[in-house]
Short mmCIF file of C-alpha atoms in Angstrom, two decimals:
data_model
loop_
_atom_site.label_atom_id
_atom_site.label_comp_id
_atom_site.label_asym_id
_atom_site.label_seq_id
_atom_site.Cartn_x
_atom_site.Cartn_y
_atom_site.Cartn_z
CA MET M 1 -22.43 -18.80 43.81
CA GLN M 2 -20.79 -20.20 46.83
CA VAL M 3 -18.06 -19.17 49.18
CA ARG M 4 -14.86 -21.21 48.56
CA ILE M 5 -12.58 -21.70 51.39
CA LEU M 6 -9.08 -23.50 51.37
CA SER M 7 -7.65 -24.80 54.63
CA ILE M 8 -4.04 -26.46 54.93
CA ASP M 9 -2.99 -28.13 58.19
CA GLY M 10 0.51 -27.78 59.86
CA GLY M 11 3.14 -30.67 59.31
CA GLY M 12 6.42 -29.60 58.67
CA ALA M 13 8.47 -31.37 55.99
CA ARG M 14 5.17 -33.27 54.89
CA ALA M 15 3.68 -29.88 53.76
CA ILE M 16 4.91 -30.93 50.53
CA ILE M 17 1.81 -33.40 50.17
CA PRO M 18 -0.83 -30.77 50.19
CA ALA M 19 0.97 -28.37 47.95
CA THR M 20 1.57 -31.29 45.39
CA ILE M 21 -2.12 -31.99 45.68
CA LEU M 22 -2.89 -28.20 44.98
CA GLU M 23 -0.57 -28.31 42.19
CA TYR M 24 -2.44 -30.62 40.29
CA ILE M 25 -5.84 -28.98 40.99
CA GLU M 26 -4.33 -25.64 39.78
CA GLY M 27 -3.21 -27.30 36.49
CA LYS M 28 -6.82 -28.68 35.95
CA LEU M 29 -8.06 -25.14 36.59
CA GLN M 30 -5.67 -23.87 33.96
CA GLU M 31 -6.85 -26.54 31.67
CA LEU M 32 -10.55 -25.44 32.35
CA ALA M 33 -9.95 -21.71 31.83
CA LYS M 34 -7.51 -22.29 28.76
CA ASN M 35 -5.28 -19.81 30.29
CA PRO M 36 -1.94 -21.22 31.92
CA LYS M 37 -1.63 -17.78 33.56
CA VAL M 38 -4.58 -18.27 35.96
CA ARG M 39 -3.69 -19.02 39.56
CA LEU M 40 -5.55 -20.86 42.44
CA SER M 41 -6.20 -17.95 44.32
CA ASP M 42 -8.45 -16.88 41.25
CA PHE M 43 -10.79 -19.56 42.53
CA LEU M 44 -10.90 -19.04 46.17
CA ASP M 45 -12.48 -16.44 48.64
CA PHE M 46 -10.66 -17.29 51.97
CA VAL M 47 -7.65 -19.31 52.80
CA ALA M 48 -6.03 -20.52 56.27
CA GLY M 49 -3.04 -22.49 56.99
CA THR M 50 -1.26 -23.36 60.32
CA ALA M 51 2.74 -23.54 60.73
CA ALA M 52 4.11 -25.28 57.72
CA GLY M 53 0.42 -24.90 55.90
CA ALA M 54 0.53 -21.14 56.67
CA ILE M 55 3.79 -21.14 54.44
CA THR M 56 1.63 -22.56 51.48
CA SER M 57 -1.47 -20.79 52.09
CA THR M 58 0.20 -17.15 52.31
CA MET M 59 2.22 -18.02 49.01
CA ILE M 60 -0.97 -18.64 47.37
CA ILE M 61 -2.14 -15.07 48.00
CA THR M 62 1.23 -13.25 48.04
CA PRO M 63 0.86 -10.45 45.20
CA ASP M 64 3.48 -9.19 42.62
CA SER M 65 4.08 -5.71 42.11
CA THR M 66 1.01 -5.74 39.76
CA GLY M 67 -1.58 -7.20 42.12
CA LYS M 68 -1.36 -10.71 40.69
CA ALA M 69 -0.60 -13.82 42.62
CA VAL M 70 3.49 -14.05 42.19
CA TYR M 71 3.60 -17.83 42.66
CA SER M 72 2.16 -20.72 40.80
CA MET M 73 1.61 -24.03 42.69
CA LYS M 74 4.42 -25.52 41.00
CA ASN M 75 6.77 -22.42 42.09
CA ILE M 76 5.30 -23.28 45.69
CA VAL M 77 6.35 -26.85 45.76
CA SER M 78 9.66 -25.83 44.65
CA ASN M 79 9.82 -23.15 47.33
CA LEU M 80 9.06 -25.68 50.10
CA TYR M 81 12.17 -27.66 49.19
CA GLU M 82 14.02 -24.83 49.65
CA PHE M 83 12.31 -24.00 52.94
CA GLY M 84 13.34 -27.35 54.09
CA GLU M 85 17.04 -26.88 53.47
CA VAL M 86 17.21 -24.01 56.14
CA TYR M 87 14.17 -24.95 58.58
CA TYR M 88 15.34 -28.28 59.78
CA GLN M 89 18.86 -29.30 58.71
CA LYS M 90 21.35 -26.35 59.33
CA LYS M 91 21.47 -26.73 63.07
CA ASP M 92 23.15 -23.91 65.00
CA TRP M 93 26.30 -24.91 67.05
CA ARG M 94 26.11 -21.61 68.83
CA THR M 95 23.18 -23.19 70.59
CA LEU M 96 24.86 -26.33 71.18
CA TRP M 97 22.61 -27.94 68.79
CA GLY M 98 19.66 -26.95 70.50
CA TYR M 99 20.66 -27.66 74.32
CA ARG M 100 20.79 -23.78 74.75
CA GLY M 101 18.14 -22.09 72.77
CA SER M 102 16.46 -23.11 69.61
CA LYS M 103 18.12 -25.51 67.61
CA TYR M 104 17.92 -23.68 64.03
CA PRO M 105 19.57 -20.37 63.13
CA GLN M 106 17.21 -17.39 63.56
CA GLU M 107 18.96 -15.57 60.82
CA ALA M 108 18.72 -18.23 57.83
CA VAL M 109 15.08 -18.84 58.94
CA SER M 110 14.13 -15.27 58.89
CA ALA M 111 16.10 -14.61 55.40
CA LYS M 112 14.30 -17.41 54.01
CA HIS M 113 10.70 -15.87 54.91
CA LEU M 114 11.89 -12.48 53.73
CA LYS M 115 13.10 -13.98 50.36
CA PHE M 116 9.46 -15.46 49.65
CA PHE M 117 7.09 -12.97 51.26
CA ASN M 118 9.30 -9.60 50.88
CA HIS M 119 7.87 -6.84 52.88
CA TRP M 120 4.13 -7.53 52.22
CA LYS M 121 1.81 -6.59 54.92
CA MET M 122 -1.26 -8.69 55.81
CA LYS M 123 -3.47 -6.37 54.52
CA ASP M 124 -1.57 -6.36 51.15
CA LEU M 125 -2.31 -10.20 50.69
CA LEU M 126 -4.81 -10.91 47.75
CA LEU M 127 -7.42 -12.68 49.84
CA PRO M 128 -8.67 -12.91 53.30
CA THR M 129 -6.64 -15.23 55.51
CA ALA M 130 -6.57 -16.69 59.01
CA ILE M 131 -3.27 -17.86 60.52
CA PRO M 132 -3.43 -19.43 64.19
CA GLY M 133 -0.65 -18.96 66.74
CA TYR M 134 -0.43 -19.29 70.49
CA ASP M 135 0.92 -16.21 72.51
CA ILE M 136 3.23 -17.41 75.45
CA LEU M 137 3.39 -14.12 76.90
CA ASN M 138 -0.17 -13.63 77.74
CA ARG M 139 -1.02 -17.42 77.49
CA LYS M 140 -3.95 -17.09 74.78
CA PRO M 141 -4.42 -18.16 71.51
CA VAL M 142 -4.29 -15.73 68.53
CA ILE M 143 -5.99 -15.93 65.16
CA PHE M 144 -4.11 -13.46 62.80
CA THR M 145 -6.50 -12.19 60.11
CA ASN M 146 -6.08 -9.27 57.65
CA LYS M 147 -9.24 -8.16 56.01
CA ASP M 148 -11.84 -8.57 58.97
CA GLY M 149 -12.33 -4.85 59.39
CA SER M 150 -10.88 -4.94 63.00
CA ASP M 151 -7.30 -3.48 61.64
CA ILE M 152 -5.80 -5.48 64.51
CA HIS M 153 -3.01 -7.27 62.28
CA GLU M 154 -3.64 -5.73 59.03
CA ASP M 155 -0.11 -3.83 59.19
CA LEU M 156 2.00 -6.52 60.51
CA LEU M 157 4.39 -8.20 58.01
CA ALA M 158 3.10 -11.48 56.80
CA LYS M 159 6.54 -13.08 56.86
CA ASP M 160 6.65 -12.29 60.50
CA VAL M 161 3.00 -13.88 61.20
CA VAL M 162 4.02 -17.12 59.02
CA GLN M 163 7.31 -17.51 60.76
CA GLY M 164 5.33 -16.98 64.34
CA SER M 165 2.86 -19.64 63.39
CA GLY M 166 5.48 -22.09 62.51
CA ALA M 167 8.00 -21.46 65.54
CA SER M 168 8.25 -24.75 67.09
CA PRO M 169 9.50 -24.54 70.68
CA ALA M 170 13.12 -25.55 70.80
CA TRP M 171 13.37 -25.74 67.06
CA ILE M 172 12.72 -22.03 65.72
CA ASN M 173 12.64 -18.90 68.00
CA PRO M 174 9.43 -17.41 69.05
CA MET M 175 8.27 -14.31 67.22
CA GLU M 176 7.83 -11.04 69.02
CA PHE M 177 5.19 -8.37 67.90
CA ARG M 178 4.84 -4.92 69.58
CA ASP M 179 1.91 -2.61 69.45
CA GLY M 180 2.64 0.70 71.25
CA VAL M 181 2.63 -0.87 74.90
CA ASN M 182 1.20 -4.08 74.27
CA LYS M 183 3.59 -7.37 73.28
CA SER M 184 2.90 -10.47 72.39
CA ILE M 185 5.19 -13.57 71.74
CA ILE M 186 4.14 -16.17 69.43
CA VAL M 187 4.89 -19.86 68.84
CA ASN M 188 3.56 -22.53 66.74
CA GLY M 189 -0.02 -22.59 65.90
CA ASN M 190 -0.67 -26.25 65.95
CA VAL M 191 -0.73 -25.80 69.63
CA ILE M 192 -4.26 -24.46 69.21
CA ALA M 193 -5.49 -25.67 65.53
CA ASN M 194 -3.16 -27.89 63.62
CA ASN M 195 -6.29 -28.38 61.33
CA PRO M 196 -7.56 -24.65 60.91
CA ALA M 197 -10.77 -25.80 58.85
CA MET M 198 -13.14 -24.82 61.51
CA ILE M 199 -11.00 -21.48 62.24
CA ALA M 200 -11.32 -20.70 58.40
CA TYR M 201 -15.06 -21.22 58.39
CA ILE M 202 -15.94 -19.01 61.33
CA GLU M 203 -13.39 -16.22 60.19
CA ALA M 204 -14.78 -16.25 56.66
CA GLY M 205 -18.08 -15.49 58.26
CA LYS M 206 -16.77 -12.44 59.94
CA THR M 207 -15.03 -11.12 56.79
CA PRO M 208 -16.95 -7.96 55.49
CA GLN M 209 -16.00 -8.38 51.56
CA ILE M 210 -17.47 -12.18 52.00
CA ILE M 211 -20.82 -10.92 53.94
CA ASP M 212 -21.50 -8.18 51.39
CA LYS M 213 -21.37 -10.40 48.56
CA PHE M 214 -23.06 -13.59 50.17
CA LYS M 215 -24.95 -11.99 53.10
CA ARG M 216 -24.01 -15.01 55.40
CA ILE M 217 -22.30 -18.45 55.10
CA THR M 218 -23.60 -21.63 55.90
CA PRO M 219 -22.71 -25.20 54.90
CA ASP M 220 -25.10 -25.03 52.19
CA ASN M 221 -23.28 -21.97 50.44
CA THR M 222 -19.59 -22.63 51.40
CA PHE M 223 -17.48 -25.00 49.46
CA LEU M 224 -14.71 -25.94 51.84
CA ILE M 225 -11.83 -27.95 51.13
CA SER M 226 -9.70 -29.10 54.07
CA LEU M 227 -6.03 -30.46 53.21
CA GLY M 228 -3.99 -32.44 55.43
CA THR M 229 -0.29 -33.34 55.54
CA GLY M 230 -0.95 -36.99 55.39
CA LYS M 231 -1.66 -39.70 58.09
CA PHE M 232 0.07 -43.05 59.25
CA GLN M 233 -1.61 -46.55 59.81
CA ASN M 234 0.32 -46.97 62.99
CA SER M 235 -0.27 -50.09 65.05
CA GLY M 236 0.15 -48.20 68.32
CA TYR M 237 1.90 -49.16 71.68
CA SER M 238 1.48 -51.74 73.96
CA LEU M 239 2.34 -51.50 77.71
CA ALA M 240 5.26 -53.55 77.29
CA ASN M 241 6.73 -51.40 74.97
CA VAL M 242 6.07 -48.09 76.98
CA LYS M 243 6.49 -48.97 80.55
CA ARG M 244 10.30 -48.40 80.38
CA TRP M 245 10.08 -45.17 78.16
CA ASN M 246 12.08 -42.39 79.60
CA SER M 247 10.97 -38.65 79.81
CA GLY M 248 12.11 -37.87 76.15
CA LYS M 249 10.34 -40.61 74.37
CA TRP M 250 6.87 -39.89 76.04
CA PHE M 251 7.36 -36.05 75.39
CA ASN M 252 7.64 -36.73 71.66
CA LEU M 253 4.64 -39.33 72.01
CA VAL M 254 2.51 -36.95 74.09
CA THR M 255 3.49 -33.85 71.38
CA SER M 256 2.32 -36.00 68.47
CA MET M 257 -0.86 -37.36 70.20
CA SER M 258 -1.61 -33.64 71.07
CA ILE M 259 -1.35 -32.50 67.48
CA GLU M 260 -3.00 -35.74 65.93
CA SER M 261 -5.92 -35.26 68.45
CA SER M 262 -6.78 -31.64 67.77
CA THR M 263 -6.65 -32.59 63.99
CA ILE M 264 -8.82 -35.25 64.48
CA ILE M 265 -11.38 -33.37 66.55
CA ALA M 266 -11.36 -30.45 64.24
CA GLU M 267 -12.12 -32.75 61.21
CA TYR M 268 -15.05 -34.16 63.38
CA LYS M 269 -16.57 -30.94 64.30
CA ILE M 270 -16.58 -29.29 60.62
CA ARG M 271 -17.82 -32.53 59.12
CA ASN M 272 -20.75 -32.91 61.68
CA LEU M 273 -21.47 -29.23 61.14
CA TYR M 274 -21.94 -29.97 57.11
CA ASN M 275 -23.80 -33.15 57.95
CA SER M 276 -26.17 -31.33 60.24
CA TYR M 277 -27.27 -29.06 56.88
CA ASN M 278 -27.14 -32.22 54.90
CA ALA M 279 -24.65 -30.54 52.79
CA ASP M 280 -21.95 -32.14 50.70
CA ASN M 281 -19.64 -29.07 50.27
CA TYR M 282 -17.13 -30.15 52.86
CA ILE M 283 -13.85 -32.05 51.21
CA ARG M 284 -11.24 -33.56 53.55
CA ILE M 285 -8.19 -34.46 51.40
CA ASN M 286 -5.63 -36.40 53.76
CA PRO M 287 -3.58 -39.23 52.00
CA ILE M 288 -2.10 -42.23 53.65
CA ILE M 289 1.94 -41.95 53.70
CA ARG M 290 3.39 -45.02 52.82
CA LEU M 291 6.87 -43.96 52.00
CA GLY M 292 7.67 -40.88 53.70
CA ASN M 293 8.77 -40.52 57.56
CA SER M 294 6.30 -39.53 60.10
CA ASN M 295 8.86 -37.13 61.70
CA ILE M 296 7.70 -33.75 60.53
CA MET M 297 11.28 -32.33 61.05
CA ASP M 298 12.73 -34.81 58.77
CA THR M 299 13.23 -32.57 55.73
CA SER M 300 16.14 -34.62 54.22
CA LEU M 301 16.05 -34.75 50.33
CA GLU M 302 15.13 -38.53 50.45
CA ASN M 303 12.40 -38.05 52.91
CA VAL M 304 10.89 -35.10 50.96
CA ASN M 305 11.18 -36.79 47.46
CA HIS M 306 9.33 -40.02 49.46
CA LEU M 307 6.42 -37.62 50.48
CA LEU M 308 6.32 -36.05 47.17
CA GLN M 309 5.76 -39.63 45.59
CA ASP M 310 2.91 -40.43 48.36
CA ALA M 311 1.35 -37.40 46.84
CA LYS M 312 1.62 -38.28 43.35
CA ASN M 313 0.39 -41.75 44.28
CA TYR M 314 -2.56 -40.39 45.85
CA ILE M 315 -3.31 -38.00 42.78
CA ALA M 316 -3.02 -41.10 40.51
CA THR M 317 -5.54 -43.03 42.48
CA ASN M 318 -7.92 -40.06 43.02
CA GLN M 319 -7.86 -38.24 40.11
CA SER M 320 -11.77 -38.14 39.47
CA LEU M 321 -12.18 -36.67 42.97
CA LEU M 322 -9.50 -33.86 42.53
CA ASP M 323 -11.04 -33.17 38.86
CA ASP M 324 -14.47 -32.63 40.31
CA VAL M 325 -12.92 -30.00 43.21
CA ALA M 326 -11.19 -28.28 40.46
CA ILE M 327 -14.46 -28.23 38.15
CA HIS M 328 -16.53 -27.26 41.36
CA LEU M 329 -14.18 -24.34 42.09
CA PHE M 330 -14.23 -23.40 38.58
CA ASN M 331 -17.97 -23.19 38.18
CA GLN M 332 -18.10 -21.17 41.15
CA ASP M 333 -16.39 -18.39 39.41
CA GLU M 334 -19.01 -15.94 37.93
CA ARG M 335 -16.23 -15.37 34.83
CA TYR M 336 -17.09 -19.02 33.91
CA SER M 337 -20.11 -20.08 35.44
CA THR M 338 -21.91 -19.93 32.11
CA MET M 339 -19.84 -22.48 30.64
CA LEU M 340 -20.94 -26.12 30.32
CA PHE M 341 -19.27 -29.39 30.81
#
């Protein structure tokens, strides 16, 4: 048996891409199990997500009142459409549309998180998880975990942790957490790890329920699925194009470069770790975006539908790979490991 880890990048509106791909994988798992009620979380041991990726990863492991996963991946894809409606479109005139304070209304954003995550605490989630954020008060990265034995974050509300990980400066207000005299103010996790795959691998190795079962984790016994939110084949920028840019354009480019670079470096590190063991248990899925907009803040219905079609096009041309991922997850489950295909 192998440890099964799912990691989902941040990416704003583009979160619809990995969610749609995971909807296909979950459907395949239901087909293999001959049970339409099984959920993706039934075939995982650990999940991680950053920002919008944290919305998806946490929905995957949010329980219902009976202790089962409340959302199917089909539900989650639909929920992301609803998140987009409030997250990036309803600008708040009270902040002068972002010139004084965050651009989007905190009340509406918080209400949406409450609707989907209720008052579940981190410790209530079905699986161990890791959600990165950055503490601007204490100037340090924070990895929110729930079942690592430390009890540090277990009593935090999942909705608040997820909202903090997605709190893009100037767009959504930071989240404040208090623990006695200690305080932290959390902003977007993509500041430190837009691609949380390496964090997921490390934190899984510190989780008691995983160590008790597998003793230790290495690339040889860890199946890691890392999903990006799509990439673009941009032509780059010439000196003639940029030498007259103002500070606003440079800010947008530097922000984009920082996120893209951290994503690529994380992928480079985890891939080389697995290569050093000659292990083929690492899968990176990050489709090329041809129809959608590169702007992660564009959650217009037109753009999200284009991104959805990009994901469906990827599924159509990579069905064999995705089927293999589902079969591997299925065969690593003790309930089904004796079945042959």
